Amino acid sequence: MDTGLIIAIVIVVSVLVIILAYYFIKWRMENRFRHWLEVERQVLEDERGKIRKEAVIQSRAVLGGKFVEQLTPYLPQFAYDPTEARFIGSPIDLIVFPGLATGDPQEIVIMEIKSGRNCQLTPQERKIRQLVEDGMVRWEQIDQPDQSVE
């Protein structure tokens, strides 16, 4: 056989082998990628489900806590007359005026109600507690002029 023909056949076979190898490697990589993508999608979907469940649990806990805050004056362990308590909500929960129902208030009690597992004051609540304990509380009155039309 002619040397040129052999070289041509070797080159054609080599090119075919390279093309086949390229498509085989490409096919393998695409399959690996599809498998990886499928696994990642499943992991992401599982995480979304967990996050949704945790959000619902957290939301229920917050709503339950708000319910307890407003219901507390009517519970047996509340040491004051419920009619003397005023709900504020934020940044403190209640202000209680012991003696107000009899017309003779004796003190003012600023109250924070905590329920659930995490019964700690927030930094803002701790600061307010410290201000009250340090006597940094004062009375202010704003008198509005009569706006009635005569």
GROMACS .gro file of N, CA and C in nm:
model
  450
    1MET      N    1   0.083  -0.118   0.000
    1MET     CA    2   0.000   0.000   0.000
    1MET      C    3   0.087   0.124   0.000
    2ASP      N    4   0.028   0.224  -0.051
    2ASP     CA    5   0.100   0.350  -0.065
    2ASP      C    6   0.106   0.420   0.072
    3THR      N    7   0.218   0.479   0.102
    3THR     CA    8   0.240   0.546   0.230
    3THR      C    9   0.143   0.662   0.247
    4GLY      N   10   0.116   0.735   0.146
    4GLY     CA   11   0.022   0.847   0.152
    4GLY      C   12  -0.118   0.801   0.188
    5LEU      N   13  -0.157   0.686   0.133
    5LEU     CA   14  -0.289   0.631   0.162
    5LEU      C   15  -0.298   0.588   0.308
    6ILE      N   16  -0.191   0.526   0.356
    6ILE     CA   17  -0.188   0.483   0.497
    6ILE      C   18  -0.199   0.605   0.589
    7ILE      N   19  -0.124   0.709   0.558
    7ILE     CA   20  -0.128   0.832   0.640
    7ILE      C   21  -0.269   0.891   0.636
    8ALA      N   22  -0.331   0.893   0.520
    8ALA     CA   23  -0.467   0.947   0.507
    8ALA      C   24  -0.566   0.864   0.589
    9ILE      N   25  -0.553   0.731   0.583
    9ILE     CA   26  -0.642   0.644   0.660
    9ILE      C   27  -0.620   0.666   0.810
   10VAL      N   28  -0.495   0.676   0.853
   10VAL     CA   29  -0.463   0.699   0.995
   10VAL      C   30  -0.522   0.833   1.040
   11ILE      N   31  -0.509   0.936   0.957
   11ILE     CA   32  -0.563   1.068   0.992
   11ILE      C   33  -0.715   1.063   1.002
   12VAL      N   34  -0.781   0.999   0.906
   12VAL     CA   35  -0.927   0.988   0.908
   12VAL      C   36  -0.973   0.910   1.031
   13VAL      N   37  -0.907   0.798   1.059
   13VAL     CA   38  -0.942   0.717   1.177
   13VAL      C   39  -0.917   0.797   1.304
   14SER      N   40  -0.806   0.869   1.311
   14SER     CA   41  -0.775   0.952   1.430
   14SER      C   42  -0.880   1.059   1.451
   15VAL      N   43  -0.920   1.127   1.343
   15VAL     CA   44  -1.023   1.230   1.353
   15VAL      C   45  -1.154   1.168   1.399
   16LEU      N   46  -1.190   1.052   1.345
   16LEU     CA   47  -1.313   0.984   1.387
   16LEU      C   48  -1.307   0.945   1.534
   17VAL      N   49  -1.191   0.895   1.579
   17VAL     CA   50  -1.175   0.858   1.721
   17VAL      C   51  -1.188   0.982   1.808
   18ILE      N   52  -1.127   1.092   1.767
   18ILE     CA   53  -1.135   1.217   1.845
   18ILE      C   54  -1.279   1.266   1.851
   19ILE      N   55  -1.350   1.262   1.738
   19ILE     CA   56  -1.490   1.306   1.735
   19ILE      C   57  -1.575   1.216   1.824
   20LEU      N   58  -1.555   1.085   1.814
   20LEU     CA   59  -1.631   0.992   1.899
   20LEU      C   60  -1.599   1.015   2.047
   21ALA      N   61  -1.471   1.034   2.078
   21ALA     CA   62  -1.432   1.060   2.217
   21ALA      C   63  -1.496   1.189   2.267
   22TYR      N   64  -1.497   1.293   2.183
   22TYR     CA   65  -1.558   1.422   2.220
   22TYR      C   66  -1.706   1.403   2.254
   23TYR      N   67  -1.781   1.337   2.167
   23TYR     CA   68  -1.924   1.318   2.189
   23TYR      C   69  -1.952   1.227   2.309
   24PHE      N   70  -1.867   1.127   2.329
   24PHE     CA   71  -1.884   1.039   2.445
   24PHE      C   72  -1.860   1.117   2.574
   25ILE      N   73  -1.752   1.195   2.579
   25ILE     CA   74  -1.722   1.274   2.699
   25ILE      C   75  -1.832   1.378   2.722
   26LYS      N   76  -1.878   1.442   2.615
   26LYS     CA   77  -1.986   1.541   2.626
   26LYS      C   78  -2.112   1.475   2.681
   27TRP      N   79  -2.147   1.358   2.630
   27TRP     CA   80  -2.265   1.286   2.676
   27TRP      C   81  -2.253   1.252   2.825
   28ARG      N   82  -2.133   1.203   2.865
   28ARG     CA   83  -2.111   1.169   3.007
   28ARG      C   84  -2.124   1.292   3.096
   29MET      N   85  -2.065   1.402   3.056
   29MET     CA   86  -2.071   1.525   3.136
   29MET      C   87  -2.214   1.579   3.145
   30GLU      N   88  -2.287   1.573   3.036
   30GLU     CA   89  -2.425   1.618   3.039
   30GLU      C   90  -2.509   1.532   3.132
   31ASN      N   91  -2.486   1.401   3.130
   31ASN     CA   92  -2.558   1.311   3.220
   31ASN      C   93  -2.523   1.341   3.366
   32ARG      N   94  -2.394   1.360   3.393
   32ARG     CA   95  -2.353   1.395   3.529
   32ARG      C   96  -2.418   1.526   3.573
   33PHE      N   97  -2.417   1.626   3.483
   33PHE     CA   98  -2.476   1.755   3.515
   33PHE      C   99  -2.626   1.742   3.542
   34ARG      N  100  -2.696   1.665   3.457
   34ARG     CA  101  -2.840   1.645   3.478
   34ARG      C  102  -2.867   1.580   3.614
   35HIS      N  103  -2.786   1.479   3.647
   35HIS     CA  104  -2.802   1.411   3.775
   35HIS      C  105  -2.776   1.509   3.890
   36TRP      N  106  -2.668   1.585   3.881
   36TRP     CA  107  -2.634   1.684   3.985
   36TRP      C  108  -2.746   1.786   3.998
   37LEU      N  109  -2.798   1.835   3.884
   37LEU     CA  110  -2.905   1.934   3.885
   37LEU      C  111  -3.031   1.878   3.951
   38GLU      N  112  -3.062   1.753   3.922
   38GLU     CA  113  -3.178   1.688   3.982
   38GLU      C  114  -3.163   1.678   4.133
   39VAL      N  115  -3.045   1.637   4.178
   39VAL     CA  116  -3.018   1.626   4.321
   39VAL      C  117  -3.029   1.763   4.387
   40GLU      N  118  -2.970   1.865   4.326
   40GLU     CA  119  -2.974   2.000   4.382
   40GLU      C  120  -3.116   2.054   4.388
   41ARG      N  121  -3.195   2.028   4.286
   41ARG     CA  122  -3.335   2.072   4.287
   41ARG      C  123  -3.411   2.006   4.401
   42GLN      N  124  -3.384   1.878   4.424
   42GLN     CA  125  -3.452   1.807   4.532
   42GLN      C  126  -3.410   1.863   4.668
   43VAL      N  127  -3.280   1.889   4.683
   43VAL     CA  128  -3.231   1.949   4.808
   43VAL      C  129  -3.295   2.085   4.830
   44LEU      N  130  -3.301   2.166   4.725
   44LEU     CA  131  -3.362   2.298   4.733
   44LEU      C  132  -3.509   2.289   4.770
   45GLU      N  133  -3.579   2.196   4.711
   45GLU     CA  134  -3.721   2.178   4.740
   45GLU      C  135  -3.741   2.134   4.885
   46ASP      N  136  -3.654   2.044   4.934
   46ASP     CA  137  -3.661   2.002   5.074
   46ASP      C  138  -3.635   2.120   5.167
   47GLU      N  139  -3.536   2.203   5.133
   47GLU     CA  140  -3.505   2.320   5.215
   47GLU      C  141  -3.622   2.418   5.216
   48ARG      N  142  -3.684   2.438   5.100
   48ARG     CA  143  -3.801   2.527   5.094
   48ARG      C  144  -3.911   2.477   5.185
   49GLY      N  145  -3.934   2.346   5.182
   49GLY     CA  146  -4.036   2.288   5.269
   49GLY      C  147  -4.004   2.311   5.416
   50LYS      N  148  -3.877   2.290   5.453
   50LYS     CA  149  -3.836   2.313   5.592
   50LYS      C  150  -3.855   2.458   5.631
   51ILE      N  151  -3.813   2.549   5.542
   51ILE     CA  152  -3.823   2.692   5.571
   51ILE      C  153  -3.970   2.732   5.587
   52ARG      N  154  -4.056   2.680   5.501
   52ARG     CA  155  -4.198   2.711   5.513
   52ARG      C  156  -4.255   2.661   5.645
   53LYS      N  157  -4.220   2.537   5.682
   53LYS     CA  158  -4.269   2.482   5.808
   53LYS      C  159  -4.220   2.565   5.926
   54GLU      N  160  -4.091   2.602   5.924
   54GLU     CA  161  -4.035   2.683   6.032
   54GLU      C  162  -4.102   2.820   6.038
   55ALA      N  163  -4.131   2.878   5.921
   55ALA     CA  164  -4.198   3.008   5.918
   55ALA      C  165  -4.338   2.999   5.977
   56VAL      N  166  -4.409   2.893   5.946
   56VAL     CA  167  -4.543   2.874   6.001
   56VAL      C  168  -4.535   2.856   6.153
   57ILE      N  169  -4.441   2.775   6.198
   57ILE     CA  170  -4.424   2.754   6.343
   57ILE      C  171  -4.390   2.885   6.412
   58GLN      N  172  -4.297   2.962   6.354
   58GLN     CA  173  -4.257   3.090   6.412
   58GLN      C  174  -4.375   3.187   6.414
   59SER      N  175  -4.450   3.191   6.306
   59SER     CA  176  -4.565   3.280   6.298
   59SER      C  177  -4.669   3.244   6.404
   60ARG      N  178  -4.693   3.115   6.420
   60ARG     CA  179  -4.788   3.072   6.523
   60ARG      C  180  -4.739   3.110   6.662
   61ALA      N  181  -4.610   3.096   6.685
   61ALA     CA  182  -4.554   3.131   6.816
   61ALA      C  183  -4.570   3.280   6.843
   62VAL      N  184  -4.544   3.362   6.742
   62VAL     CA  185  -4.558   3.508   6.758
   62VAL      C  186  -4.703   3.544   6.785
   63LEU      N  187  -4.794   3.487   6.705
   63LEU     CA  188  -4.936   3.516   6.725
   63LEU      C  189  -4.983   3.468   6.862
   64GLY      N  190  -4.936   3.350   6.902
   64GLY     CA  191  -4.971   3.298   7.035
   64GLY      C  192  -4.919   3.390   7.144
   65GLY      N  193  -4.797   3.440   7.127
   65GLY     CA  194  -4.738   3.532   7.224
   65GLY      C  195  -4.818   3.661   7.234
   66LYS      N  196  -4.860   3.715   7.120
   66LYS     CA  197  -4.941   3.837   7.120
   66LYS      C  198  -5.076   3.812   7.186
   67PHE      N  199  -5.131   3.695   7.163
   67PHE     CA  200  -5.258   3.660   7.226
   67PHE      C  201  -5.241   3.653   7.378
   68VAL      N  202  -5.133   3.588   7.423
   68VAL     CA  203  -5.106   3.576   7.566
   68VAL      C  204  -5.086   3.714   7.628
   69GLU      N  205  -5.015   3.803   7.557
   69GLU     CA  206  -4.992   3.939   7.609
   69GLU      C  207  -5.124   4.010   7.638
   70GLN      N  208  -5.219   3.997   7.547
   70GLN     CA  209  -5.346   4.067   7.566
   70GLN      C  210  -5.438   3.996   7.664
   71LEU      N  211  -5.419   3.867   7.680
   71LEU     CA  212  -5.504   3.788   7.770
   71LEU      C  213  -5.453   3.789   7.914
   72THR      N  214  -5.326   3.819   7.934
   72THR     CA  215  -5.262   3.810   8.065
   72THR      C  216  -5.339   3.880   8.178
   73PRO      N  217  -5.393   4.001   8.159
   73PRO     CA  218  -5.465   4.064   8.271
   73PRO      C  219  -5.585   3.984   8.322
   74TYR      N  220  -5.632   3.889   8.244
   74TYR     CA  221  -5.749   3.811   8.284
   74TYR      C  222  -5.713   3.671   8.334
   75LEU      N  223  -5.583   3.644   8.345
   75LEU     CA  224  -5.538   3.515   8.395
   75LEU      C  225  -5.526   3.518   8.547
   76PRO      N  226  -5.540   3.402   8.614
   76PRO     CA  227  -5.537   3.399   8.761
   76PRO      C  228  -5.405   3.449   8.821
   77GLN      N  229  -5.292   3.429   8.753
   77GLN     CA  230  -5.164   3.469   8.811
   77GLN      C  231  -5.137   3.619   8.798
   78PHE      N  232  -5.225   3.694   8.732
   78PHE     CA  233  -5.208   3.839   8.720
   78PHE      C  234  -5.246   3.902   8.853
   79ALA      N  235  -5.153   3.971   8.916
   79ALA     CA  236  -5.168   4.018   9.054
   79ALA      C  237  -5.245   4.150   9.065
   80TYR      N  238  -5.295   4.202   8.957
   80TYR     CA  239  -5.361   4.332   8.959
   80TYR      C  240  -5.504   4.320   8.906
   81ASP      N  241  -5.582   4.424   8.929
   81ASP     CA  242  -5.717   4.431   8.875
   81ASP      C  243  -5.706   4.450   8.723
   82PRO      N  244  -5.767   4.364   8.643
   82PRO     CA  245  -5.755   4.377   8.497
   82PRO      C  246  -5.802   4.512   8.443
   83THR      N  247  -5.894   4.578   8.513
   83THR     CA  248  -5.942   4.708   8.466
   83THR      C  249  -5.837   4.817   8.484
   84GLU      N  250  -5.734   4.787   8.559
   84GLU     CA  251  -5.627   4.886   8.583
   84GLU      C  252  -5.510   4.870   8.486
   85ALA      N  253  -5.518   4.773   8.397
   85ALA     CA  254  -5.410   4.746   8.301
   85ALA      C  255  -5.445   4.806   8.166
   86ARG      N  256  -5.344   4.864   8.102
   86ARG     CA  257  -5.361   4.919   7.967
   86ARG      C  258  -5.259   4.853   7.875
   87PHE      N  259  -5.309   4.795   7.769
   87PHE     CA  260  -5.221   4.727   7.673
   87PHE      C  261  -5.156   4.830   7.581
   88ILE      N  262  -5.024   4.822   7.568
   88ILE     CA  263  -4.948   4.909   7.479
   88ILE      C  264  -4.900   4.828   7.359
   89GLY      N  265  -4.839   4.714   7.383
   89GLY     CA  266  -4.796   4.624   7.275
   89GLY      C  267  -4.650   4.633   7.241
   90SER      N  268  -4.602   4.754   7.212
   90SER     CA  269  -4.462   4.768   7.173
   90SER      C  270  -4.417   4.909   7.207
   91PRO      N  271  -4.305   4.929   7.265
   91PRO     CA  272  -4.198   4.835   7.299
   91PRO      C  273  -4.221   4.765   7.433
   92ILE      N  274  -4.325   4.806   7.507
   92ILE     CA  275  -4.362   4.735   7.630
   92ILE      C  276  -4.503   4.681   7.610
   93ASP      N  277  -4.541   4.585   7.694
   93ASP     CA  278  -4.672   4.522   7.674
   93ASP      C  279  -4.785   4.591   7.750
   94LEU      N  280  -4.764   4.614   7.878
   94LEU     CA  281  -4.872   4.670   7.960
   94LEU      C  282  -4.820   4.781   8.050
   95ILE      N  283  -4.910   4.873   8.083
   95ILE     CA  284  -4.887   4.965   8.193
   95ILE      C  285  -5.003   4.940   8.289
   96VAL      N  286  -4.970   4.916   8.415
   96VAL     CA  287  -5.071   4.887   8.516
   96VAL      C  288  -5.071   5.001   8.616
   97PHE      N  289  -5.190   5.045   8.654
   97PHE     CA  290  -5.207   5.153   8.751
   97PHE      C  291  -5.279   5.098   8.874
   98PRO      N  292  -5.208   5.029   8.965
   98PRO     CA  293  -5.274   4.972   9.083
   98PRO      C  294  -5.346   5.080   9.164
   99GLY      N  295  -5.472   5.052   9.195
   99GLY     CA  296  -5.554   5.145   9.271
   99GLY      C  297  -5.640   5.234   9.183
  100LEU      N  298  -5.621   5.233   9.054
  100LEU     CA  299  -5.697   5.319   8.963
  100LEU      C  300  -5.846   5.289   8.968
  101ALA      N  301  -5.882   5.163   8.983
  101ALA     CA  302  -6.024   5.124   8.985
  101ALA      C  303  -6.097   5.183   9.105
  102THR      N  304  -6.025   5.207   9.213
  102THR     CA  305  -6.087   5.266   9.332
  102THR      C  306  -6.070   5.417   9.335
  103GLY      N  307  -6.008   5.473   9.232
  103GLY     CA  308  -5.989   5.618   9.224
  103GLY      C  309  -5.866   5.667   9.296
  104ASP      N  310  -5.779   5.577   9.342
  104ASP     CA  311  -5.659   5.617   9.416
  104ASP      C  312  -5.537   5.540   9.366
  105PRO      N  313  -5.484   5.577   9.247
  105PRO     CA  314  -5.367   5.505   9.197
  105PRO      C  315  -5.247   5.521   9.291
  106GLN      N  316  -5.178   5.410   9.318
  106GLN     CA  317  -5.066   5.410   9.413
  106GLN      C  318  -4.930   5.411   9.344
  107GLU      N  319  -4.922   5.349   9.227
  107GLU     CA  320  -4.796   5.341   9.154
  107GLU      C  321  -4.826   5.312   9.008
  108ILE      N  322  -4.720   5.315   8.929
  108ILE     CA  323  -4.732   5.279   8.787
  108ILE      C  324  -4.637   5.163   8.763
  109VAL      N  325  -4.690   5.056   8.707
  109VAL     CA  326  -4.610   4.936   8.681
  109VAL      C  327  -4.599   4.918   8.530
  110ILE      N  328  -4.476   4.918   8.481
  110ILE     CA  329  -4.452   4.891   8.339
  110ILE      C  330  -4.420   4.743   8.328
  111MET      N  331  -4.495   4.672   8.246
  111MET     CA  332  -4.487   4.527   8.246
  111MET      C  333  -4.458   4.473   8.106
  112GLU      N  334  -4.369   4.377   8.100
  112GLU     CA  335  -4.338   4.305   7.977
  112GLU      C  336  -4.377   4.160   7.999
  113ILE      N  337  -4.454   4.104   7.909
  113ILE     CA  338  -4.499   3.965   7.922
  113ILE      C  339  -4.420   3.880   7.823
  114LYS      N  340  -4.363   3.771   7.874
  114LYS     CA  341  -4.286   3.679   7.790
  114LYS      C  342  -4.349   3.541   7.799
  115SER      N  343  -4.354   3.473   7.686
  115SER     CA  344  -4.405   3.336   7.684
  115SER      C  345  -4.320   3.256   7.588
  116GLY      N  346  -4.333   3.126   7.592
  116GLY     CA  347  -4.258   3.040   7.502
  116GLY      C  348  -4.123   3.003   7.559
  117ARG      N  349  -4.036   2.954   7.470
  117ARG     CA  350  -3.905   2.906   7.513
  117ARG      C  351  -3.805   3.018   7.536
  118ASN      N  352  -3.811   3.121   7.453
  118ASN     CA  353  -3.714   3.229   7.462
  118ASN      C  354  -3.774   3.345   7.541
  119CYS      N  355  -3.760   3.341   7.672
  119CYS     CA  356  -3.819   3.443   7.758
  119CYS      C  357  -3.715   3.547   7.798
  120GLN      N  358  -3.647   3.603   7.702
  120GLN     CA  359  -3.546   3.704   7.729
  120GLN      C  360  -3.591   3.837   7.672
  121LEU      N  361  -3.552   3.944   7.740
  121LEU     CA  362  -3.582   4.078   7.691
  121LEU      C  363  -3.496   4.109   7.569
  122THR      N  364  -3.553   4.185   7.478
  122THR     CA  365  -3.475   4.233   7.364
  122THR      C  366  -3.383   4.345   7.414
  123PRO      N  367  -3.281   4.381   7.338
  123PRO     CA  368  -3.195   4.492   7.380
  123PRO      C  369  -3.274   4.621   7.406
  124GLN      N  370  -3.374   4.648   7.325
  124GLN     CA  371  -3.456   4.767   7.344
  124GLN      C  372  -3.536   4.758   7.475
  125GLU      N  373  -3.590   4.640   7.504
  125GLU     CA  374  -3.665   4.621   7.629
  125GLU      C  375  -3.574   4.632   7.750
  126ARG      N  376  -3.452   4.578   7.739
  126ARG     CA  377  -3.355   4.591   7.850
  126ARG      C  378  -3.322   4.737   7.876
  127LYS      N  379  -3.305   4.814   7.769
  127LYS     CA  380  -3.274   4.957   7.782
  127LYS      C  381  -3.388   5.030   7.850
  128ILE      N  382  -3.512   5.001   7.811
  128ILE     CA  383  -3.628   5.065   7.873
  128ILE      C  384  -3.636   5.027   8.021
  129ARG      N  385  -3.613   4.900   8.053
  129ARG     CA  386  -3.613   4.857   8.193
  129ARG      C  387  -3.508   4.934   8.273
  130GLN      N  388  -3.389   4.950   8.215
  130GLN     CA  389  -3.282   5.022   8.283
  130GLN      C  390  -3.320   5.169   8.303
  131LEU      N  391  -3.380   5.232   8.204
  131LEU     CA  392  -3.424   5.371   8.218
  131LEU      C  393  -3.527   5.386   8.329
  132VAL      N  394  -3.622   5.292   8.338
  132VAL     CA  395  -3.722   5.296   8.445
  132VAL      C  396  -3.655   5.277   8.580
  133GLU      N  397  -3.566   5.178   8.590
  133GLU     CA  398  -3.497   5.153   8.717
  133GLU      C  399  -3.409   5.270   8.759
  134ASP      N  400  -3.355   5.344   8.663
  134ASP     CA  401  -3.271   5.460   8.693
  134ASP      C  402  -3.353   5.586   8.718
  135GLY      N  403  -3.484   5.576   8.712
  135GLY     CA  404  -3.571   5.691   8.738
  135GLY      C  405  -3.579   5.789   8.622
  136MET      N  406  -3.544   5.746   8.505
  136MET     CA  407  -3.545   5.833   8.387
  136MET      C  408  -3.685   5.835   8.323
  137VAL      N  409  -3.785   5.864   8.408
  137VAL     CA  410  -3.924   5.868   8.365
  137VAL      C  411  -3.979   6.003   8.409
  138ARG      N  412  -4.057   6.068   8.324
  138ARG     CA  413  -4.114   6.197   8.362
  138ARG      C  414  -4.255   6.210   8.306
  139TRP      N  415  -4.325   6.308   8.358
  139TRP     CA  416  -4.461   6.338   8.315
  139TRP      C  417  -4.455   6.457   8.221
  140GLU      N  418  -4.526   6.447   8.112
  140GLU     CA  419  -4.542   6.560   8.021
  140GLU      C  420  -4.689   6.572   7.986
  141GLN      N  421  -4.733   6.697   7.973
  141GLN     CA  422  -4.871   6.722   7.936
  141GLN      C  423  -4.871   6.817   7.817
  142ILE      N  424  -4.952   6.785   7.719
  142ILE     CA  425  -4.966   6.872   7.602
  142ILE      C  426  -5.109   6.924   7.603
  143ASP      N  427  -5.121   7.055   7.613
  143ASP     CA  428  -5.253   7.119   7.610
  143ASP      C  429  -5.278   7.172   7.470
  144GLN      N  430  -5.383   7.125   7.409
  144GLN     CA  431  -5.421   7.170   7.276
  144GLN      C  432  -5.525   7.281   7.289
  145PRO      N  433  -5.507   7.390   7.215
  145PRO     CA  434  -5.609   7.495   7.220
  145PRO      C  435  -5.740   7.443   7.160
  146ASP      N  436  -5.850   7.497   7.208
  146ASP     CA  437  -5.981   7.456   7.159
  146ASP      C  438  -5.994   7.493   7.012
  147GLN      N  439  -6.023   7.396   6.928
  147GLN     CA  440  -6.033   7.417   6.784
  147GLN      C  441  -6.177   7.426   6.735
  148SER      N  442  -6.271   7.437   6.828
  148SER     CA  443  -6.411   7.439   6.786
  148SER      C  444  -6.443   7.571   6.714
  149VAL      N  445  -6.527   7.563   6.616
  149VAL     CA  446  -6.567   7.680   6.537
  149VAL      C  447  -6.688   7.743   6.603
  150GLU      N  448  -6.678   7.873   6.628
  150GLU     CA  449  -6.791   7.942   6.692
  150GLU      C  450  -6.868   8.025   6.596
   0.00000   0.00000   0.00000
